Coordinates of N, CA and C and ligand atoms in Angstrom, one line a residue:
M25 N 132.3 58.1 120.7 CA 132.4 57.2 119.6 C 133.5 57.8 118.6
E26 N 134.2 56.8 118.1 CA 135.3 57.2 117.2 C 135.2 56.4 115.9
R27 N 135.8 56.9 114.8 CA 135.9 56.2 113.6 C 136.7 54.9 113.7
L28 N 136.2 53.9 113.1 CA 136.9 52.6 113.2 C 138.3 52.6 112.8
Q29 N 138.6 53.3 111.7 CA 140.0 53.3 111.2 C 140.9 54.0 112.2
K30 N 140.4 55.0 112.9 CA 141.2 55.8 113.9 C 141.5 54.9 115.1
V31 N 140.4 54.1 115.5 CA 140.6 53.3 116.7 C 141.7 52.2 116.4
L32 N 141.6 51.6 115.2 CA 142.5 50.6 114.8 C 144.0 51.1 114.8
A33 N 144.1 52.3 114.2 CA 145.4 53.0 114.1 C 146.0 53.3 115.5
Q34 N 145.1 53.8 116.4 CA 145.5 54.1 117.7 C 145.9 52.8 118.5
A35 N 145.3 51.7 118.2 CA 145.7 50.5 118.8 C 147.0 49.9 118.3
G36 N 147.6 50.6 117.3 CA 148.9 50.1 116.8 C 148.8 49.0 115.7
V37 N 147.5 48.8 115.2 CA 147.4 47.8 114.2 C 148.2 48.1 112.9
A38 N 148.2 49.3 112.5 CA 148.9 49.8 111.3 C 148.7 51.3 111.2
S39 N 149.2 51.9 110.1 CA 148.9 53.3 109.9 C 147.4 53.5 109.5
R40 N 146.9 54.7 109.6 CA 145.5 54.8 109.4 C 145.1 54.4 108.0
R41 N 146.0 54.7 107.0 CA 145.7 54.4 105.6 C 145.6 52.8 105.4
K42 N 146.5 52.2 106.1 CA 146.6 50.7 106.0 C 145.3 50.1 106.7
C43 N 144.9 50.8 107.8 CA 143.7 50.3 108.5 C 142.5 50.4 107.6
E44 N 142.4 51.5 106.8 CA 141.3 51.7 105.9 C 141.3 50.5 104.9
E45 N 142.4 50.2 104.5 CA 142.5 49.0 103.5 C 142.0 47.8 104.1
L46 N 142.4 47.5 105.4 CA 142.0 46.3 106.1 C 140.5 46.3 106.2
I47 N 139.9 47.4 106.5 CA 138.4 47.5 106.6 C 137.8 47.2 105.2
R48 N 138.3 47.8 104.2 CA 137.8 47.6 102.8 C 137.9 46.1 102.4
Q49 N 139.0 45.5 102.9 CA 139.2 44.1 102.5 C 138.3 43.1 103.3
G50 N 137.5 43.7 104.2 CA 136.6 42.8 105.0 C 137.3 42.0 106.1
R51 N 138.4 42.6 106.6 CA 139.2 41.8 107.6 C 138.9 42.3 109.0
V52 N 138.0 43.2 109.1 CA 137.7 43.8 110.4 C 136.2 43.5 110.8
E53 N 136.1 43.1 112.1 CA 134.8 42.8 112.6 C 134.5 43.6 113.9
V54 N 133.3 44.1 114.0 CA 132.9 44.8 115.2 C 131.7 44.0 115.8
N55 N 131.9 43.5 117.1 CA 130.9 42.7 117.7 C 130.5 41.5 116.8
D56 N 131.5 40.9 116.3 CA 131.3 39.7 115.4 C 130.6 39.9 114.1
L57 N 130.4 41.2 113.7 CA 129.9 41.5 112.4 C 131.0 42.2 111.5
K58 N 131.1 41.7 110.3 CA 132.1 42.2 109.4 C 131.7 43.7 109.0
V59 N 132.6 44.6 109.1 CA 132.4 46.0 108.7 C 133.2 46.4 107.5
I60 N 132.6 46.9 106.5 CA 133.5 47.4 105.4 C 133.2 48.8 105.1
E61 N 132.4 49.5 105.9 CA 132.1 50.9 105.7 C 133.2 51.7 106.5
L62 N 133.8 52.6 105.8 CA 134.9 53.4 106.4 C 134.5 54.3 107.5
G63 N 133.3 54.9 107.4 CA 132.9 55.9 108.4 C 132.3 55.3 109.7
T64 N 132.3 54.0 109.8 CA 131.6 53.4 110.9 C 132.2 53.9 112.3
K65 N 131.3 54.2 113.2 CA 131.8 54.7 114.5 C 131.7 53.6 115.5
V66 N 132.7 53.5 116.3 CA 132.7 52.5 117.4 C 133.1 53.1 118.7
D67 N 132.8 52.4 119.8 CA 133.2 52.8 121.1 C 134.3 51.8 121.6
P68 N 135.5 52.2 121.5 CA 136.6 51.3 121.8 C 136.5 50.7 123.2
Q69 N 135.8 51.4 124.2 CA 135.7 50.9 125.5 C 134.6 49.7 125.6
V70 N 133.7 49.7 124.6 CA 132.6 48.8 124.7 C 132.6 47.7 123.6
D71 N 132.9 48.2 122.4 CA 132.8 47.3 121.2 C 134.0 46.3 121.2
I72 N 133.7 45.1 120.7 CA 134.8 44.1 120.5 C 135.2 44.2 119.1
I73 N 136.4 44.6 118.9 CA 136.9 44.8 117.5 C 138.0 43.8 117.2
K74 N 137.8 43.1 116.1 CA 138.8 42.1 115.7 C 139.3 42.3 114.3
V75 N 140.6 42.0 114.1 CA 141.2 42.1 112.8 C 141.7 40.7 112.5
D76 N 141.3 40.1 111.4 CA 141.6 38.7 111.0 C 141.2 37.8 112.1
G77 N 140.1 38.1 112.8 CA 139.6 37.2 113.8 C 140.3 37.4 115.2
R78 N 141.3 38.3 115.3 CA 141.9 38.5 116.6 C 141.6 39.8 117.2
A79 N 141.2 39.8 118.5 CA 140.7 41.0 119.1 C 141.9 42.0 119.3
I80 N 141.7 43.3 119.0 CA 142.8 44.2 119.2 C 142.8 44.7 120.7
K81 N 144.0 44.9 121.1 CA 144.2 45.4 122.5 C 144.8 46.8 122.5
A82 N 144.3 47.6 123.4 CA 145.0 48.9 123.5 C 146.4 48.7 123.9
Q83 N 147.4 49.3 123.1 CA 148.8 49.1 123.5 C 149.4 50.4 123.9
K84 N 150.4 50.4 124.7 CA 151.1 51.6 125.1 C 151.8 52.2 123.8
H85 N 151.6 53.5 123.7 CA 152.2 54.1 122.5 C 153.7 54.4 122.8
I86 N 154.5 54.2 121.9 CA 155.9 54.7 122.0 C 156.3 55.5 120.8
Y87 N 157.3 56.4 121.0 CA 157.7 57.3 120.0 C 159.2 57.4 120.0
L88 N 159.8 57.0 118.9 CA 161.3 56.9 118.9 C 161.9 57.8 117.9
L89 N 163.1 58.3 118.2 CA 163.9 59.1 117.3 C 165.2 58.3 117.0
L90 N 165.4 57.9 115.8 CA 166.5 57.1 115.4 C 167.5 58.0 114.5
N91 N 168.8 57.9 114.7 CA 169.7 58.4 113.8 C 170.1 57.3 112.8
K92 N 169.3 57.3 111.7 CA 169.5 56.3 110.7 C 170.8 56.4 110.0
P93 N 171.6 55.3 109.9 CA 172.8 55.3 109.1 C 172.4 55.2 107.6
K94 N 173.3 55.5 106.7 CA 173.0 55.2 105.3 C 173.2 53.8 105.0
G95 N 172.6 53.3 103.9 CA 172.7 51.9 103.6 C 171.7 51.1 104.4
V96 N 170.6 51.7 104.8 CA 169.5 51.0 105.6 C 168.2 51.3 105.0
I97 N 167.3 50.3 104.9 CA 166.0 50.6 104.3 C 165.0 51.1 105.3
T98 N 164.2 52.1 105.0 CA 163.2 52.6 105.9 C 162.0 51.7 105.7
S99 N 162.0 50.5 106.4 CA 161.0 49.5 106.3 C 161.1 48.6 107.5
V100 N 160.0 47.8 107.8 CA 160.1 46.9 108.9 C 160.4 45.5 108.4
S101 N 160.5 45.3 107.1 CA 160.9 44.0 106.6 C 161.5 44.2 105.2
D102 N 162.4 43.3 104.8 CA 163.0 43.4 103.4 C 163.2 42.0 102.9
P103 N 162.4 41.7 101.8 CA 162.6 40.3 101.3 C 164.0 40.0 100.8
K104 N 164.7 41.1 100.5 CA 166.1 40.9 100.0 C 167.1 40.7 101.1
G105 N 166.6 40.9 102.4 CA 167.5 40.7 103.5 C 168.5 41.8 103.8
R106 N 168.2 43.0 103.2 CA 169.0 44.1 103.5 C 168.8 44.7 104.9
K107 N 169.7 45.5 105.4 CA 169.5 46.1 106.8 C 168.2 47.0 106.8
I108 N 167.4 46.9 107.8 CA 166.2 47.7 108.0 C 166.3 48.5 109.2
V109 N 165.5 49.6 109.3 CA 165.6 50.5 110.4 C 165.3 49.8 111.8
T110 N 164.4 48.9 111.8 CA 164.1 48.2 113.1 C 165.2 47.3 113.6
D111 N 166.2 47.0 112.7 CA 167.4 46.3 113.2 C 168.1 47.1 114.3
F112 N 167.9 48.4 114.4 CA 168.6 49.2 115.3 C 167.8 49.4 116.7
L113 N 166.7 48.7 116.8 CA 165.8 48.9 118.0 C 165.8 47.6 118.8
K114 N 166.9 47.1 119.1 CA 167.0 45.8 119.7 C 166.2 45.6 121.0
D115 N 166.1 46.7 121.8 CA 165.4 46.6 123.1 C 164.0 46.9 123.0
V116 N 163.4 47.1 121.8 CA 162.0 47.6 121.7 C 161.2 46.4 121.4
N117 N 160.2 46.1 122.2 CA 159.3 44.9 122.0 C 158.1 45.3 121.2
E118 N 157.7 46.6 121.2 CA 156.5 47.0 120.5 C 156.7 47.0 119.0
R119 N 155.7 46.8 118.2 CA 155.8 46.8 116.8 C 155.7 48.2 116.2
V120 N 156.8 48.9 116.1 CA 156.8 50.2 115.6 C 157.0 50.3 114.1
Y121 N 156.6 51.4 113.5 CA 156.9 51.5 112.1 C 157.3 53.0 111.8
P122 N 158.0 53.2 110.7 CA 158.6 54.6 110.5 C 157.5 55.6 110.1
V123 N 157.7 56.8 110.5 CA 156.9 58.0 110.1 C 157.5 58.6 108.9
G124 N 156.9 58.3 107.7 CA 157.5 58.8 106.5 C 158.8 57.9 106.2
R125 N 159.6 58.4 105.3 CA 160.8 57.6 105.0 C 162.0 58.4 104.6
L126 N 163.1 57.8 104.8 CA 164.4 58.4 104.3 C 164.9 57.3 103.3
D127 N 165.5 57.8 102.2 CA 166.1 56.9 101.2 C 167.1 56.0 101.8
Y128 N 167.4 54.9 101.1 CA 168.4 53.9 101.5 C 169.7 54.6 101.8
D129 N 170.1 55.6 101.0 CA 171.4 56.3 101.1 C 171.3 57.6 101.9
T130 N 170.1 57.9 102.5 CA 170.0 59.1 103.3 C 170.2 58.7 104.7
E131 N 170.9 59.5 105.5 CA 171.0 59.2 106.9 C 170.3 60.3 107.7
G132 N 170.3 60.1 109.0 CA 169.7 61.1 109.9 C 168.5 60.8 110.6
L133 N 167.7 61.9 111.0 CA 166.6 61.8 111.9 C 165.4 61.1 111.3
L134 N 165.0 60.0 111.9 CA 163.8 59.3 111.5 C 163.0 59.0 112.8
L135 N 161.7 59.3 112.7 CA 160.8 58.9 113.8 C 160.1 57.6 113.5
L136 N 159.9 56.8 114.6 CA 159.2 55.5 114.5 C 158.2 55.5 115.7
T137 N 157.1 54.9 115.4 CA 156.0 54.8 116.5 C 155.1 53.6 116.2
N138 N 154.3 53.3 117.2 CA 153.2 52.3 117.0 C 151.9 53.1 117.1
D139 N 151.9 54.4 117.1 CA 150.7 55.2 117.2 C 150.3 55.7 115.8
G140 N 149.4 55.0 115.2 CA 149.0 55.2 113.8 C 148.4 56.6 113.6
E141 N 147.7 57.1 114.6 CA 147.2 58.5 114.5 C 148.2 59.5 114.5
F142 N 149.3 59.4 115.3 CA 150.4 60.3 115.3 C 151.1 60.3 113.9
A143 N 151.4 59.1 113.4 CA 152.0 58.9 112.1 C 151.2 59.6 111.0
Y144 N 149.9 59.4 111.1 CA 149.0 59.9 110.1 C 149.0 61.4 110.1
R145 N 149.0 62.0 111.3 CA 149.0 63.5 111.4 C 150.3 64.1 110.9
L146 N 151.4 63.5 111.3 CA 152.7 64.0 110.9 C 152.9 63.9 109.4
M147 N 152.3 62.9 108.8 CA 152.6 62.7 107.3 C 151.6 63.4 106.5
H148 N 150.5 64.0 107.1 CA 149.5 64.6 106.3 C 150.0 65.9 105.7
P149 N 149.8 66.0 104.3 CA 150.4 67.2 103.6 C 150.0 68.5 104.2
R150 N 148.9 68.6 104.9 CA 148.4 69.9 105.5 C 149.3 70.3 106.7
H151 N 150.0 69.4 107.2 CA 150.8 69.7 108.4 C 152.0 70.6 108.2
H152 N 152.6 70.5 107.0 CA 153.7 71.3 106.6 C 154.8 71.3 107.6
I153 N 155.2 70.2 108.1 CA 156.3 70.2 109.2 C 157.6 70.5 108.5
P154 N 158.4 71.5 109.0 CA 159.7 71.7 108.4 C 160.7 70.6 108.7
K155 N 161.3 70.2 107.6 CA 162.4 69.2 107.7 C 163.6 69.7 107.1
T156 N 164.7 69.7 107.9 CA 166.0 70.3 107.5 C 167.0 69.2 107.2
Y157 N 167.6 69.4 106.0 CA 168.7 68.4 105.5 C 170.0 69.1 105.3
L158 N 171.1 68.4 105.5 CA 172.4 68.9 105.1 C 172.7 68.1 103.8
A159 N 172.9 68.8 102.7 CA 173.1 68.1 101.4 C 174.5 68.5 100.9
T160 N 175.4 67.5 100.8 CA 176.7 67.7 100.2 C 176.5 67.5 98.7
V161 N 176.9 68.6 97.9 CA 176.7 68.5 96.5 C 178.0 68.6 95.8
K162 N 178.1 68.0 94.6 CA 179.2 68.1 93.7 C 179.1 69.5 93.0
G163 N 180.2 70.3 93.1 CA 180.2 71.6 92.6 C 179.8 72.6 93.6
V164 N 180.0 73.9 93.4 CA 179.7 74.9 94.3 C 178.6 75.9 93.7
P165 N 177.4 75.7 94.2 CA 176.3 76.6 93.6 C 176.5 78.0 93.9
H166 N 176.0 78.9 93.0 CA 176.0 80.3 93.2 C 174.8 80.7 94.1
G167 N 174.8 81.9 94.6 CA 173.7 82.4 95.4 C 172.4 82.4 94.6
S168 N 172.5 82.6 93.2 CA 171.3 82.6 92.4 C 170.7 81.2 92.3
D169 N 171.6 80.2 92.4 CA 171.1 78.8 92.4 C 170.3 78.5 93.6
L170 N 170.9 79.0 94.8 CA 170.2 78.8 96.0 C 168.8 79.5 96.0
E171 N 168.8 80.7 95.4 CA 167.5 81.4 95.3 C 166.5 80.6 94.5
K172 N 167.0 80.0 93.4 CA 166.0 79.1 92.6 C 165.4 78.1 93.5
L173 N 166.2 77.4 94.3 CA 165.7 76.4 95.2 C 164.7 76.9 96.2
A174 N 165.1 78.1 96.7 CA 164.2 78.8 97.7 C 162.9 79.1 97.1
N175 N 162.9 79.6 95.9 CA 161.6 80.0 95.3 C 160.8 78.9 94.8
G176 N 161.4 77.8 94.5 CA 160.7 76.6 93.9 C 161.2 76.2 92.6
V177 N 161.4 74.9 92.4 CA 161.9 74.4 91.1 C 160.9 73.5 90.5
M178 N 160.9 73.3 89.2 CA 160.0 72.4 88.5 C 160.5 71.0 88.6
L179 N 159.8 70.1 89.2 CA 160.1 68.7 89.1 C 159.1 67.9 88.3
D180 N 159.3 66.6 88.0 CA 158.3 66.0 87.2 C 156.9 65.9 87.8
D181 N 156.8 66.1 89.1 CA 155.5 66.1 89.8 C 155.1 67.5 90.2
G182 N 155.6 68.5 89.5 CA 155.2 69.9 89.8 C 156.2 70.7 90.5
M183 N 155.8 72.0 90.7 CA 156.7 73.0 91.3 C 156.9 72.6 92.8
T184 N 158.1 72.9 93.3 CA 158.2 72.7 94.8 C 157.8 73.9 95.5
A185 N 157.3 73.8 96.7 CA 156.9 74.9 97.5 C 158.2 75.7 98.0
P186 N 158.1 77.0 98.4 CA 159.2 77.7 98.9 C 160.0 76.9 99.9
A187 N 161.3 77.0 99.9 CA 162.2 76.3 100.9 C 163.2 77.3 101.4
E188 N 163.8 77.0 102.5 CA 164.9 77.8 103.0 C 166.2 77.1 102.7
V189 N 167.1 77.9 102.1 CA 168.4 77.3 101.6 C 169.5 78.2 102.0
E190 N 170.6 77.6 102.6 CA 171.7 78.4 103.1 C 173.0 77.6 102.8
Y191 N 174.1 78.3 102.7 CA 175.4 77.6 102.6 C 175.7 77.1 104.0
H192 N 176.2 75.9 104.2 CA 176.6 75.4 105.5 C 178.2 75.4 105.5
D193 N 178.7 75.0 104.3 CA 180.2 74.9 104.2 C 180.5 74.9 102.7
I194 N 181.7 75.4 102.3 CA 182.1 75.4 100.9 C 183.5 74.9 100.9
D195 N 183.8 73.9 100.0 CA 185.1 73.4 99.8 C 185.6 73.5 98.4
P196 N 186.1 74.7 98.0 CA 186.4 75.0 96.6 C 187.5 74.0 96.1
E197 N 188.4 73.6 97.0 CA 189.5 72.7 96.6 C 189.0 71.4 96.0
N198 N 188.0 70.8 96.8 CA 187.4 69.6 96.4 C 186.2 69.8 95.5
N199 N 185.9 71.0 95.2 CA 184.7 71.4 94.4 C 183.4 70.8 95.0
T200 N 183.2 70.9 96.2 CA 181.9 70.5 96.9 C 181.4 71.6 97.8
A201 N 180.2 71.5 98.1 CA 179.5 72.4 99.0 C 178.5 71.7 99.9
V202 N 178.3 72.1 101.1 CA 177.3 71.6 101.9 C 176.2 72.6 102.1
L203 N 175.0 72.3 101.7 CA 173.9 73.3 101.8 C 172.9 72.8 102.9
S204 N 172.3 73.7 103.6 CA 171.3 73.4 104.5 C 169.9 73.7 103.8
I205 N 169.1 72.7 103.7 CA 167.8 72.9 103.0 C 166.6 72.6 103.9
T206 N 165.7 73.5 104.1 CA 164.5 73.2 104.9 C 163.3 73.1 103.9
I207 N 162.6 72.0 103.9 CA 161.5 71.9 103.0 C 160.2 71.6 103.9
Y208 N 159.1 71.9 103.4 CA 157.8 71.8 104.1 C 156.9 70.8 103.5
E209 N 157.4 70.1 102.5 CA 156.7 69.0 101.8 C 157.4 67.7 102.1
G210 N 156.9 66.6 101.6 CA 157.6 65.3 101.8 C 157.4 64.5 100.6
R211 N 157.8 65.0 99.4 CA 157.7 64.2 98.2 C 158.9 63.2 98.1
N212 N 158.7 62.2 97.3 CA 159.7 61.1 97.2 C 161.0 61.7 96.7
R213 N 162.1 61.4 97.4 CA 163.5 61.9 96.9 C 163.5 63.4 96.6
Q214 N 162.8 64.1 97.4 CA 162.6 65.5 97.0 C 163.9 66.4 96.9
V215 N 164.7 66.2 98.0 CA 165.9 67.1 98.1 C 166.8 66.7 96.9
R216 N 167.0 65.4 96.7 CA 167.9 64.9 95.7 C 167.4 65.5 94.3
R217 N 166.1 65.4 94.1 CA 165.6 65.8 92.8 C 165.7 67.3 92.6
M218 N 165.5 68.1 93.7 CA 165.6 69.5 93.6 C 167.0 69.9 93.2
L219 N 168.0 69.2 93.8 CA 169.4 69.6 93.5 C 169.8 69.1 92.1
E220 N 169.2 68.0 91.7 CA 169.5 67.5 90.3 C 168.9 68.5 89.4
A221 N 167.8 69.1 89.7 CA 167.1 70.0 88.8 C 168.0 71.3 88.5
I222 N 168.8 71.6 89.5 CA 169.7 72.8 89.3 C 171.1 72.3 88.9
R223 N 171.3 71.0 88.7 CA 172.5 70.4 88.2 C 173.6 70.4 89.2
F224 N 173.3 70.2 90.5 CA 174.3 69.9 91.5 C 173.9 68.6 92.3
P225 N 174.4 67.5 91.7 CA 174.0 66.2 92.3 C 174.4 66.0 93.7
V226 N 173.6 65.4 94.5 CA 173.9 65.2 95.9 C 174.8 64.0 96.0
V227 N 175.9 64.2 96.9 CA 176.7 63.0 97.2 C 176.5 62.5 98.6
R228 N 175.9 63.3 99.4 CA 175.6 62.9 100.8 C 174.4 63.6 101.3
L229 N 173.5 62.9 101.9 CA 172.3 63.6 102.4 C 172.0 63.2 103.8
K230 N 171.8 64.2 104.7 CA 171.5 63.8 106.1 C 170.3 64.7 106.6
R231 N 169.3 64.1 107.2 CA 168.2 64.9 107.8 C 168.7 65.3 109.2
I232 N 168.7 66.6 109.5 CA 169.2 67.0 110.9 C 168.1 67.5 111.8
R233 N 166.9 67.9 111.2 CA 165.8 68.4 112.0 C 164.5 67.9 111.4
F234 N 163.5 67.6 112.3 CA 162.1 67.3 111.9 C 161.3 68.1 112.9
G235 N 160.6 69.1 112.4 CA 159.8 70.0 113.3 C 160.8 70.6 114.3
S236 N 160.4 70.5 115.6 CA 161.2 71.1 116.7 C 162.3 70.1 117.1
L237 N 162.4 68.9 116.5 CA 163.4 67.9 117.0 C 164.7 68.0 116.2
G238 N 165.8 67.8 116.9 CA 167.1 67.7 116.2 C 167.8 66.4 116.6
L239 N 169.0 66.2 116.1 CA 169.7 64.9 116.5 C 170.4 65.1 117.8
D240 N 170.8 66.3 118.1 CA 171.5 66.7 119.4 C 172.5 65.6 119.9
G241 N 173.4 65.3 119.0 CA 174.6 64.5 119.4 C 174.2 63.0 119.5
L242 N 173.0 62.6 119.1 CA 172.7 61.2 119.1 C 173.6 60.5 118.0
Q243 N 174.3 59.4 118.5 CA 175.2 58.8 117.5 C 174.5 58.0 116.4
R244 N 175.2 57.9 115.3 CA 174.6 57.1 114.2 C 174.2 55.7 114.6
G245 N 173.0 55.3 114.2 CA 172.6 53.9 114.6 C 171.9 53.8 116.0
K246 N 171.9 55.0 116.7 CA 171.3 55.0 118.1 C 169.9 55.6 118.0
Y247 N 169.1 55.3 119.0 CA 167.8 55.9 119.1 C 167.5 56.4 120.5
R248 N 166.5 57.2 120.7 CA 166.0 57.6 122.0 C 164.5 57.7 121.9
H249 N 163.8 57.7 123.1 CA 162.4 57.9 123.2 C 162.1 59.4 123.2
L250 N 161.1 59.8 122.6 CA 160.7 61.2 122.7 C 160.1 61.4 124.1
T251 N 160.1 62.7 124.6 CA 159.5 63.0 125.8 C 158.0 63.3 125.5
P252 N 157.2 63.2 126.6 CA 155.7 63.5 126.4 C 155.5 64.9 125.8
Q253 N 156.4 65.8 126.2 CA 156.2 67.2 125.7 C 156.6 67.3 124.3
E254 N 157.6 66.5 123.8 CA 158.0 66.5 122.4 C 156.8 66.0 121.6
V255 N 156.2 64.9 122.1 CA 155.1 64.3 121.3 C 153.9 65.3 121.2
K256 N 153.7 66.0 122.4 CA 152.6 67.0 122.4 C 152.8 68.1 121.4
D257 N 154.1 68.6 121.4 CA 154.4 69.7 120.5 C 154.2 69.3 119.0
L258 N 154.6 68.1 118.7 CA 154.4 67.6 117.3 C 152.9 67.4 116.9
M259 N 152.1 67.2 117.9 CA 150.7 66.9 117.7 C 149.8 68.2 117.7
K260 N 150.5 69.3 117.9 CA 149.7 70.6 118.0 C 148.8 70.7 116.8
P261 N 147.5 71.2 117.0 CA 146.6 71.3 115.8 C 147.2 72.1 114.7
I262 N 146.7 71.7 113.5 CA 147.2 72.4 112.3 C 146.5 73.8 112.2
S263 N 147.4 74.8 112.0 CA 146.8 76.1 112.0 C 146.3 76.5 110.6
Ligands
URA304 N1 164.8 64.0 100.2 C1 165.5 63.1 99.5 O1 165.9 63.3 98.4 N2 165.8 61.9 100.2 C2 165.4 61.7 101.4 O2 165.7 60.6 102.0 C3 164.6 62.6 102.1 C4 164.3 63.8 101.5

């Protein structure tokens, strides 16, 4: 027996959090009875589970790694008609959604999946998955500035956790530097805000690693499927 929200997420209905909302909204039925209790246990092999009156089917899970270009929204729809990440997945028929988000102007590694449980686990703050970014900044920070970032800086939502920060490239002529920053949290616009806090505004931001995964020459706007081993590695239990 499994929790209803987990079964819904695994069937690709939506992320686990969204599935909890669907249950609370009374949109989920188990064996023709409306269920609004979040802890309800079901047997996905036996029970007939419906969302908005439609039975859910087990669907094949897929896991994609996209090299997101800048100027693209991390969303599966946009009322304003801007480019969205799923525009780059022309041959994918499954309804996938992004694992976390990259800002409109951030490029690089983004995972997408239809496995709500996988997305839930990777986004859970307890997971502390390292995410590495290359940040091009205006100005050339000193070593002491990098140390501040590494130790933690105060943002409006609290201190940042320790990070790893290194010089990747310095261009004194153009007065810019490229830093490599690895963070273990996933707050909104975190890298941009950390660099703003030490007064080195970001002019370009690219995520180059997510956990054990890198971009490995994947061209901008292209995607690939993760291997079963890569999925397994990302799903390792939280220590
Ligand atoms: N940090 C940011 O500032 N932006 C992103 O898109 C990701 C991390």
